[in-house]
């Protein structure tokens, strides 16, 4: 058995120690938990400079296809990562919260702009397909309704891990061939999706 651990964000904020340390208190904890990748929302509360500094000390990547430098138009974080797990080549795409520069305090997004990711997602899925990955996972902080809509509009992902709206789903919902789950908030649940591989085919245990 192999485990792939992914984080949809809102992790470096919310209680006294993370806020007092501007997220730094979470670094040893998150690195010890050995996540494989994450995306973000409230992590931007300390400002983009601080969040990028924190991200460089993580042992796993922060992913976002929709977070850009205003001046250069360059992506702030890698859009995806590819890893080997249990004999499978897995591609993970990140979508950060798109409201950081729209509904949050201005210092959260100083020098940055955020999109919904709709225009970008299909291209990155094609890139991963060209890399011959066995499984494509989208780790998103758009919220359950937005993720459902985007998954219906853009084909190719196998799994969507959704955050932001804090829905507590006991089993995945399926849209456009993809399994979508969301696991509450505040550490109240650990979302788990079991996958089985047989004859080179990946099957989601319902």
GROMACS .gro file of N, CA, C and O in nm, residues 16-66:
model
  204
   16UNK      N    1  -0.381   3.061   1.747
   16UNK     CA    2  -0.288   3.161   1.799
   16UNK      C    3  -0.145   3.143   1.749
   16UNK      O    4  -0.083   3.238   1.701
   17UNK      N    5  -0.090   3.022   1.762
   17UNK     CA    6   0.051   3.003   1.728
   17UNK      C    7   0.083   3.030   1.581
   17UNK      O    8   0.180   3.101   1.551
   18UNK      N    9   0.005   2.976   1.486
   18UNK     CA   10   0.033   3.011   1.347
   18UNK      C   11   0.021   3.161   1.319
   18UNK      O   12   0.104   3.218   1.248
   19UNK      N   13  -0.082   3.224   1.375
   19UNK     CA   14  -0.102   3.367   1.348
   19UNK      C   15   0.011   3.448   1.411
   19UNK      O   16   0.067   3.539   1.348
   20UNK      N   17   0.046   3.417   1.536
   20UNK     CA   18   0.152   3.491   1.606
   20UNK      C   19   0.286   3.477   1.535
   20UNK      O   20   0.365   3.572   1.528
   21UNK      N   21   0.313   3.359   1.480
   21UNK     CA   22   0.442   3.333   1.413
   21UNK      C   23   0.436   3.357   1.264
   21UNK      O   24   0.532   3.328   1.193
   22UNK      N   25   0.324   3.409   1.215
   22UNK     CA   26   0.302   3.430   1.071
   22UNK      C   27   0.324   3.300   0.992
   22UNK      O   28   0.387   3.298   0.888
   23UNK      N   29   0.271   3.192   1.048
   23UNK     CA   30   0.275   3.063   0.981
   23UNK      C   31   0.395   2.977   1.012
   23UNK      O   32   0.392   2.856   0.988
   24UNK      N   33   0.501   3.036   1.068
   24UNK     CA   34   0.626   2.962   1.084
   24UNK      C   35   0.612   2.845   1.182
   24UNK      O   36   0.680   2.743   1.167
   25UNK      N   37   0.525   2.858   1.281
   25UNK     CA   38   0.508   2.750   1.379
   25UNK      C   39   0.457   2.621   1.314
   25UNK      O   40   0.474   2.512   1.369
   26UNK      N   41   0.395   2.633   1.198
   26UNK     CA   42   0.340   2.516   1.131
   26UNK      C   43   0.444   2.438   1.052
   26UNK      O   44   0.421   2.321   1.017
   27UNK      N   45   0.556   2.498   1.020
   27UNK     CA   46   0.654   2.433   0.932
   27UNK      C   47   0.702   2.298   0.983
   27UNK      O   48   0.696   2.198   0.909
   28UNK      N   49   0.751   2.288   1.108
   28UNK     CA   50   0.798   2.156   1.152
   28UNK      C   51   0.687   2.052   1.158
   28UNK      O   52   0.710   1.934   1.132
   29UNK      N   53   0.566   2.096   1.189
   29UNK     CA   54   0.453   2.003   1.196
   29UNK      C   55   0.419   1.950   1.058
   29UNK      O   56   0.404   1.829   1.037
   30UNK      N   57   0.407   2.040   0.962
   30UNK     CA   58   0.368   1.998   0.827
   30UNK      C   59   0.477   1.915   0.761
   30UNK      O   60   0.448   1.819   0.690
   31UNK      N   61   0.602   1.951   0.784
   31UNK     CA   62   0.710   1.871   0.727
   31UNK      C   63   0.716   1.732   0.790
   31UNK      O   64   0.747   1.634   0.723
   32UNK      N   65   0.684   1.724   0.920
   32UNK     CA   66   0.683   1.593   0.986
   32UNK      C   67   0.568   1.507   0.935
   32UNK      O   68   0.581   1.384   0.925
   33UNK      N   69   0.455   1.571   0.899
   33UNK     CA   70   0.343   1.496   0.844
   33UNK      C   71   0.371   1.445   0.703
   33UNK      O   72   0.303   1.355   0.654
   34UNK      N   73   0.471   1.504   0.638
   34UNK     CA   74   0.519   1.457   0.508
   34UNK      C   75   0.411   1.457   0.402
   34UNK      O   76   0.387   1.356   0.334
   35UNK      N   77   0.343   1.570   0.386
   35UNK     CA   78   0.250   1.584   0.274
   35UNK      C   79   0.328   1.577   0.142
   35UNK      O   80   0.449   1.596   0.139
   36UNK      N   81   0.253   1.552   0.035
   36UNK     CA   82   0.315   1.544  -0.098
   36UNK      C   83   0.299   1.674  -0.177
   36UNK      O   84   0.381   1.702  -0.265
   37UNK      N   85   0.194   1.751  -0.149
   37UNK     CA   86   0.172   1.879  -0.216
   37UNK      C   87   0.055   1.949  -0.149
   37UNK      O   88  -0.023   1.887  -0.076
   38UNK      N   89   0.040   2.079  -0.175
   38UNK     CA   90  -0.072   2.155  -0.122
   38UNK      C   91  -0.106   2.270  -0.215
   38UNK      O   92  -0.028   2.306  -0.304
   39UNK      N   93  -0.223   2.329  -0.194
   39UNK     CA   94  -0.254   2.460  -0.251
   39UNK      C   95  -0.297   2.551  -0.136
   39UNK      O   96  -0.278   2.513  -0.019
   40UNK      N   97  -0.352   2.670  -0.163
   40UNK     CA   98  -0.359   2.768  -0.054
   40UNK      C   99  -0.476   2.864  -0.064
   40UNK      O  100  -0.536   2.883  -0.170
   41UNK      N  101  -0.506   2.927   0.050
   41UNK     CA  102  -0.600   3.038   0.061
   41UNK      C  103  -0.554   3.132   0.173
   41UNK      O  104  -0.488   3.231   0.149
   42UNK      N  105  -0.589   3.097   0.300
   42UNK     CA  106  -0.554   3.186   0.411
   42UNK      C  107  -0.404   3.192   0.436
   42UNK      O  108  -0.357   3.277   0.514
   43UNK      N  109  -0.327   3.106   0.373
   43UNK     CA  110  -0.181   3.115   0.382
   43UNK      C  111  -0.131   3.251   0.334
   43UNK      O  112  -0.025   3.297   0.375
   44UNK      N  113  -0.209   3.317   0.247
   44UNK     CA  114  -0.170   3.448   0.196
   44UNK      C  115  -0.195   3.560   0.296
   44UNK      O  116  -0.162   3.676   0.270
   45UNK      N  117  -0.253   3.529   0.413
   45UNK     CA  118  -0.286   3.632   0.512
   45UNK      C  119  -0.164   3.707   0.563
   45UNK      O  120  -0.175   3.823   0.606
   46UNK      N  121  -0.048   3.643   0.557
   46UNK     CA  122   0.075   3.708   0.605
   46UNK      C  123   0.144   3.786   0.494
   46UNK      O  124   0.256   3.836   0.512
   47UNK      N  125   0.081   3.792   0.379
   47UNK     CA  126   0.138   3.860   0.264
   47UNK      C  127   0.212   3.763   0.174
   47UNK      O  128   0.265   3.661   0.221
   48UNK      N  129   0.218   3.791   0.045
   48UNK     CA  130   0.283   3.701  -0.050
   48UNK      C  131   0.431   3.675  -0.021
   48UNK      O  132   0.479   3.564  -0.041
   49UNK      N  133   0.503   3.777   0.027
   49UNK     CA  134   0.647   3.759   0.054
   49UNK      C  135   0.667   3.656   0.164
   49UNK      O  136   0.750   3.564   0.152
   50UNK      N  137   0.589   3.668   0.272
   50UNK     CA  138   0.602   3.573   0.383
   50UNK      C  139   0.559   3.433   0.340
   50UNK      O  140   0.626   3.334   0.375
   51UNK      N  141   0.450   3.423   0.265
   51UNK     CA  142   0.405   3.290   0.225
   51UNK      C  143   0.506   3.223   0.133
   51UNK      O  144   0.534   3.103   0.147
   52UNK      N  145   0.564   3.297   0.042
   52UNK     CA  146   0.666   3.237  -0.045
   52UNK      C  147   0.787   3.193   0.036
   52UNK      O  148   0.848   3.090   0.007
   53UNK      N  149   0.822   3.271   0.139
   53UNK     CA  150   0.933   3.232   0.227
   53UNK      C  151   0.900   3.100   0.298
   53UNK      O  152   0.984   3.009   0.306
   54UNK      N  153   0.778   3.087   0.349
   54UNK     CA  154   0.737   2.964   0.415
   54UNK      C  155   0.738   2.846   0.318
   54UNK      O  156   0.782   2.736   0.352
   55UNK      N  157   0.690   2.871   0.197
   55UNK     CA  158   0.680   2.763   0.099
   55UNK      C  159   0.816   2.706   0.064
   55UNK      O  160   0.829   2.587   0.034
   56UNK      N  161   0.920   2.790   0.068
   56UNK     CA  162   1.055   2.742   0.036
   56UNK      C  163   1.110   2.650   0.145
   56UNK      O  164   1.205   2.576   0.122
   57UNK      N  165   1.053   2.658   0.265
   57UNK     CA  166   1.099   2.573   0.375
   57UNK      C  167   1.017   2.445   0.388
   57UNK      O  168   1.050   2.358   0.470
   58UNK      N  169   0.912   2.433   0.310
   58UNK     CA  170   0.837   2.309   0.308
   58UNK      C  171   0.912   2.203   0.229
   58UNK      O  172   0.984   2.235   0.134
   59UNK      N  173   0.893   2.077   0.265
   59UNK     CA  174   0.957   1.968   0.195
   59UNK      C  175   0.870   1.916   0.081
   59UNK      O  176   0.901   1.812   0.022
   60UNK      N  177   0.764   1.986   0.051
   60UNK     CA  178   0.674   1.951  -0.058
   60UNK      C  179   0.628   2.080  -0.125
   60UNK      O  180   0.634   2.188  -0.065
   61UNK      N  181   0.580   2.074  -0.249
   61UNK     CA  182   0.550   2.197  -0.322
   61UNK      C  183   0.412   2.255  -0.292
   61UNK      O  184   0.316   2.181  -0.267
   62UNK      N  185   0.404   2.387  -0.297
   62UNK     CA  186   0.276   2.458  -0.307
   62UNK      C  187   0.245   2.471  -0.455
   62UNK      O  188   0.330   2.516  -0.533
   63UNK      N  189   0.125   2.433  -0.496
   63UNK     CA  190   0.087   2.431  -0.638
   63UNK      C  191  -0.027   2.529  -0.664
   63UNK      O  192  -0.122   2.536  -0.586
   64UNK      N  193  -0.020   2.601  -0.775
   64UNK     CA  194  -0.129   2.692  -0.812
   64UNK      C  195  -0.117   2.731  -0.959
   64UNK      O  196  -0.019   2.796  -0.997
   65UNK      N  197  -0.216   2.691  -1.038
   65UNK     CA  198  -0.216   2.727  -1.180
   65UNK      C  199  -0.272   2.866  -1.203
   65UNK      O  200  -0.268   2.917  -1.316
   66UNK      N  201  -0.320   2.931  -1.096
   66UNK     CA  202  -0.400   3.053  -1.112
   66UNK      C  203  -0.352   3.170  -1.029
   66UNK      O  204  -0.426   3.265  -1.006
   0.00000   0.00000   0.00000
